[in-house]
Amino acid sequence: MVKVANAPDGFEGPGFFATGVDKIIGLARANSLWPLPFATSCCGIEFMATMGSNYDLARFGMERMSFSPRQADVLLVAGTIAKKLGPVLKQVYDQMAEPRWVIAIGACASSGGIFDTYSVLQGIDKVIPVDIYVPGCPPRPEQIIDGIIKLQELVKNESGNRRNSPEYKALKDSYQIS
Amino acid sequence: MTNQEVLDHIRTKFADSILEFDEPYGMLTLIINRDALLPLVEFIKSDELLQCTFMTDLCGMHHPEQKGRELGMVYMFHGWVKNIRIRIKCFMAMEDPHIDSLCNIFKAANWMERETYDFYGIKFKGHPDLRRILNMDEMDYHPMLKQYKLEDGTRTDKDDRFFGRDGNSNVEFDQRYIK
Amino acid sequence: MSTNPIEIDTLEGEFSTLNLGPTHPATHGIFQNILTMNGERIYHSEQTVGYIHRAFEKIAEHRPFNQITPLTDRLNYCSSPINNLGWHMTVEKLIGCTVPKRVDYMRVIIMELARIADHLVCNTVIAVDTGALTGFTYMFQEREKIYELYEEVCGARLTTNIGRIGGFERDFTPVFHQKLKKFLAEFPKKFQEFCDLTERNRVFMDRVINACPFDAERSMNYGFTGPNLRAAGVDYDVRVMNPYSSYQDFDFIIPIGTSGDTYDRFMVRQQEIWESIKIINQAYNNLPEGNYHADVPEFYLPPKDDVYNNMEALIYHFKIVMGETDVPKGEVYHSVEGGNGEVGYYLVSDGGRKPFRLHFRRPCFIYYQAYPEMIKGCLLSDAVVTLSSLNVIAGELDA
């Protein structure tokens, strides 16, 4: 029994299929995201295990890890971010081109985790806007994959005009991102 | 060599520098004047019998209840030939936090002394590059001193009441050190 | 053959600055190297660390003793059981508790599995940095088997919080025995595949032989321990010098190198994996009968039906969970042989419920300061391979 994924809503005829531009582009983007692994600590090792052959991330289109922000779509922040690293993270995020998404992997990236101290940033959403939070300390590879699948749903259903909308501009202004 | 033999051997040259000595859990611990630190360390490194050529660790301490001797430095050395471990401690007053640097004798002391300066504010005379290493350069206090809190006071997403750290109530676990 | 490092003393020629910045695929961890280079040769370098400083030592002054174990997990997170068990041994030394022989042997099995996991990460990453990705893919499969073994004991994969003060939380389950036997039967063959891919591979050897050698004299002065020191020719191993947890019962050799270059560091770790397999076999085949924990009711949770029926057990349970057990006053230093060298715990207790001062002797922090001297005059590609062969783990570097 082969399970076929659903096509987006559209109008179909012999030899053609008409649907919205958003849907096609969303489908293409969702299945070929290029991640930037910003791996800091223990969650980075679980991320490496997710990339490995047992929990293969390549099946979701993430075969090629981009370490250059200019060529990346998703910023995967895995691990604790200290206050010293905050400006670096912001600079990496600024260098990414639209459309860009952020996944915060692990408790430390989501909210500071067990490190409620003077030197740790209590969650990366203090410096950059985050789309998906994956809790866990560290999250199992299955949980990281769950986060990525949720991101794929987000990407598939994103409207084409979102990045130009006033709400998005307000979000960027609240983080002082130009 | 037993700890007693090591102590007697060191005493032959440094009898008046050793203020106290003890053997907690089997490691010989000497408390000395801070002026005697450099000669003593050079002695235990180059001596034929001891040969403590490896510096295991160094760290700082803060005892706010010991007036006049609040800040302390702890050094641990290890001689591999005869498996000798020695711990050396020096205390100094909070108003006068300086001590000689061991960078010329053991290169390993470089970053460890920077870390101690970062955490406690102890200044090392003769250190080639004494500046903060782990914390941000703009930080203006030395965080490991007991009077400073662990948490960041400006964070808004965590409610101190749920962690038993309400400034108004009497339930505070570490009242000993809050001034 | 790697080009030999040359002496560059004068600022002649054109110099450029390269930022091997905090986020870089080749630095496996978060630390910054600013390199001043003349073409491909490195003239000078400056390190900035502290990008993941989480203030472990300050946190430890505010937590009861069993809540510090999760902190030690996150020091060297590739081999967290070694840090956990080292901490438990430190507290047992402070309170004067001796554990049964069975606990010692169980601890040895877990620690050697952690050592294999750590060395596998380091060696596969050295190969990845020279372009050989196959070893990484194959060996991470084996690490999954080690993770499954940890899960049988403590429930977690990476940050294990394994063991308790006084022993283990439960005895080895039958599934653990089955999985361990399977691992010991199959792993040597799989590991041999990785050895065949890299150890005598002409391309790999040309890349790493003579890449940033570091002799024994300077290594000792810089405080090196562990495989990096043993690659330089000094056979210092805490398991042999100050045996803990019944290591004196086991028969293993300490592999050493000669010149301290990247190939020696790689080969020392390879050989240590074989020695670890030997030790696990010896420990498992001679596992003594006995209890899996010591009799320290003040630190070790009593069994649940005692807690429900016995007043004394209930009080102990309450005090342990709420962190209200006082420990004796004193200062103790205990060290274990971690994946990177001597991991030391200096614990000062003032008779209260939390440590007065806890300092971790972190081998990565101490030997990383030698990196500028190691790469002076070398090519950039050698510097990258040297960095991965040092196995700098950012959690242990910054703490």
Coordinates of N, CA and C in Angstrom, one line a residue, chain A residues 38-42 45-46 48-49 53-55 67 80 82 84-85 88 92 114-115 117-120 137-138 140-141, chain C residues 22-23 25 30 48-56 59 71 74 77-78 136-137 140-141 143-144 147 151 157-159:
Chain A
F38 N 23.5 25.9 13.9 CA 24.2 26.8 14.9 C 24.3 26.0 16.2
A39 N 25.2 25.0 16.2 CA 25.2 24.0 17.3 C 26.2 24.5 18.3
T40 N 25.7 24.8 19.5 CA 26.6 25.3 20.6 C 27.1 24.2 21.5
S41 N 26.1 23.4 22.1 CA 26.6 22.5 23.1 C 25.9 21.1 23.0
C42 N 25.4 20.5 24.0 CA 24.9 19.2 24.0 C 23.9 18.9 22.9
I45 N 25.2 17.8 19.7 CA 25.6 16.4 19.5 C 24.4 15.6 19.1
E46 N 23.2 15.9 19.8 CA 22.0 15.2 19.4 C 21.6 15.6 17.9
M48 N 23.8 16.2 15.6 CA 24.7 15.4 14.8 C 24.1 14.0 14.6
A49 N 23.6 13.5 15.7 CA 23.0 12.1 15.7 C 21.8 12.1 14.8
S53 N 23.0 8.4 10.1 CA 22.2 7.5 9.2 C 21.0 6.9 10.0
N54 N 21.0 6.9 11.3 CA 19.9 6.3 12.0 C 18.6 7.1 12.0
Y55 N 18.7 8.4 12.1 CA 17.6 9.3 12.1 C 17.7 10.2 11.0
F67 N 26.7 26.2 5.9 CA 27.3 27.0 7.0 C 27.5 28.4 6.7
T80 N 23.0 26.1 24.4 CA 22.9 27.3 25.2 C 23.5 28.5 24.4
A82 N 25.0 32.1 25.3 CA 25.4 33.0 26.4 C 25.2 34.4 25.9
K84 N 27.3 36.6 25.7 CA 28.4 37.0 24.9 C 28.2 36.6 23.5
L85 N 27.4 35.6 23.2 CA 27.2 35.1 21.9 C 26.0 35.7 21.2
V88 N 26.6 37.8 18.1 CA 27.0 37.0 17.0 C 25.8 36.3 16.4
V92 N 24.5 36.7 12.5 CA 24.2 35.6 11.6 C 22.8 35.6 11.1
I114 N 18.2 25.0 32.2 CA 18.5 24.9 33.6 C 19.5 26.0 34.0
F115 N 20.0 26.8 33.1 CA 21.0 27.8 33.4 C 20.3 29.1 33.6
T117 N 21.2 31.9 35.0 CA 22.3 32.6 35.6 C 22.5 33.9 34.9
Y118 N 23.5 34.7 35.4 CA 23.8 36.0 34.9 C 24.4 36.0 33.5
S119 N 24.9 34.9 33.1 CA 25.7 34.9 31.8 C 25.0 34.3 30.7
V120 N 23.8 33.7 30.9 CA 23.1 33.0 29.9 C 21.9 33.7 29.4
C137 N 16.0 18.2 26.9 CA 17.3 18.6 27.4 C 18.2 17.3 27.4
P138 N 18.8 16.9 26.3 CA 18.5 17.4 24.9 C 17.3 16.7 24.3
R140 N 15.2 14.3 22.0 CA 15.5 13.1 21.2 C 15.5 13.4 19.8
P141 N 16.3 12.7 18.9 CA 16.2 13.0 17.5 C 14.8 12.9 16.9
Chain C
P22 N 33.4 32.4 15.9 CA 32.7 31.5 16.8 C 31.9 30.5 16.1
T23 N 31.2 30.9 15.0 CA 30.4 29.9 14.3 C 31.1 29.5 13.0
P25 N 32.1 25.8 10.6 CA 32.0 24.4 10.6 C 33.2 23.6 11.0
I30 N 32.2 26.3 20.1 CA 32.1 27.8 19.9 C 33.2 28.5 20.6
T48 N 39.5 33.8 21.6 CA 38.5 34.3 22.5 C 37.6 33.1 22.9
V49 N 37.5 32.9 24.2 CA 36.6 31.8 24.7 C 35.5 32.5 25.6
G50 N 34.6 31.7 26.0 CA 33.6 32.2 26.9 C 32.3 32.4 26.2
Y51 N 32.2 32.0 25.0 CA 30.9 32.2 24.3 C 29.8 31.2 24.8
I52 N 30.2 30.3 25.6 CA 29.1 29.4 26.2 C 29.3 29.3 27.7
H53 N 29.8 30.4 28.3 CA 30.0 30.4 29.7 C 28.7 30.3 30.5
R54 N 28.5 29.2 31.2 CA 27.2 29.0 31.9 C 27.3 29.1 33.4
A55 N 28.4 29.5 33.9 CA 28.6 29.8 35.3 C 28.3 28.5 36.2
F56 N 28.9 27.4 35.8 CA 28.7 26.2 36.5 C 29.1 26.3 38.0
I59 N 26.6 28.2 39.9 CA 25.4 27.4 40.1 C 25.6 26.4 41.2
L71 N 24.6 19.1 36.2 CA 25.5 20.1 35.7 C 26.8 19.4 35.2
R74 N 26.9 18.2 31.6 CA 27.0 19.2 30.5 C 28.4 19.8 30.4
Y77 N 30.1 16.8 27.2 CA 28.8 16.1 26.9 C 29.0 14.9 26.0
C78 N 30.2 14.7 25.4 CA 30.3 13.5 24.6 C 30.5 12.2 25.5
F136 N 32.5 8.9 9.8 CA 31.5 9.5 10.6 C 30.1 8.8 10.6
T137 N 29.7 8.5 9.3 CA 28.4 7.9 9.2 C 28.3 6.5 9.8
F140 N 28.8 6.6 13.8 CA 27.7 7.2 14.6 C 26.5 6.1 14.8
Q141 N 26.5 5.2 13.9 CA 25.6 4.0 14.1 C 26.0 3.3 15.3
R143 N 27.6 4.5 17.9 CA 27.3 5.3 19.0 C 25.8 5.2 19.4
E144 N 25.0 5.0 18.4 CA 23.6 4.7 18.8 C 23.4 3.5 19.7
Y147 N 24.3 4.5 23.1 CA 23.2 5.3 23.7 C 22.1 4.3 24.2
E151 N 20.5 4.1 27.9 CA 19.1 4.2 28.2 C 18.6 3.1 29.0
R157 N 19.9 9.5 26.8 CA 20.9 9.1 25.8 C 22.2 9.9 26.0
L158 N 22.1 11.2 26.1 CA 23.3 12.0 26.0 C 23.7 12.6 27.4
T159 N 22.8 13.3 28.0 CA 23.1 13.9 29.3 C 22.5 13.0 30.3

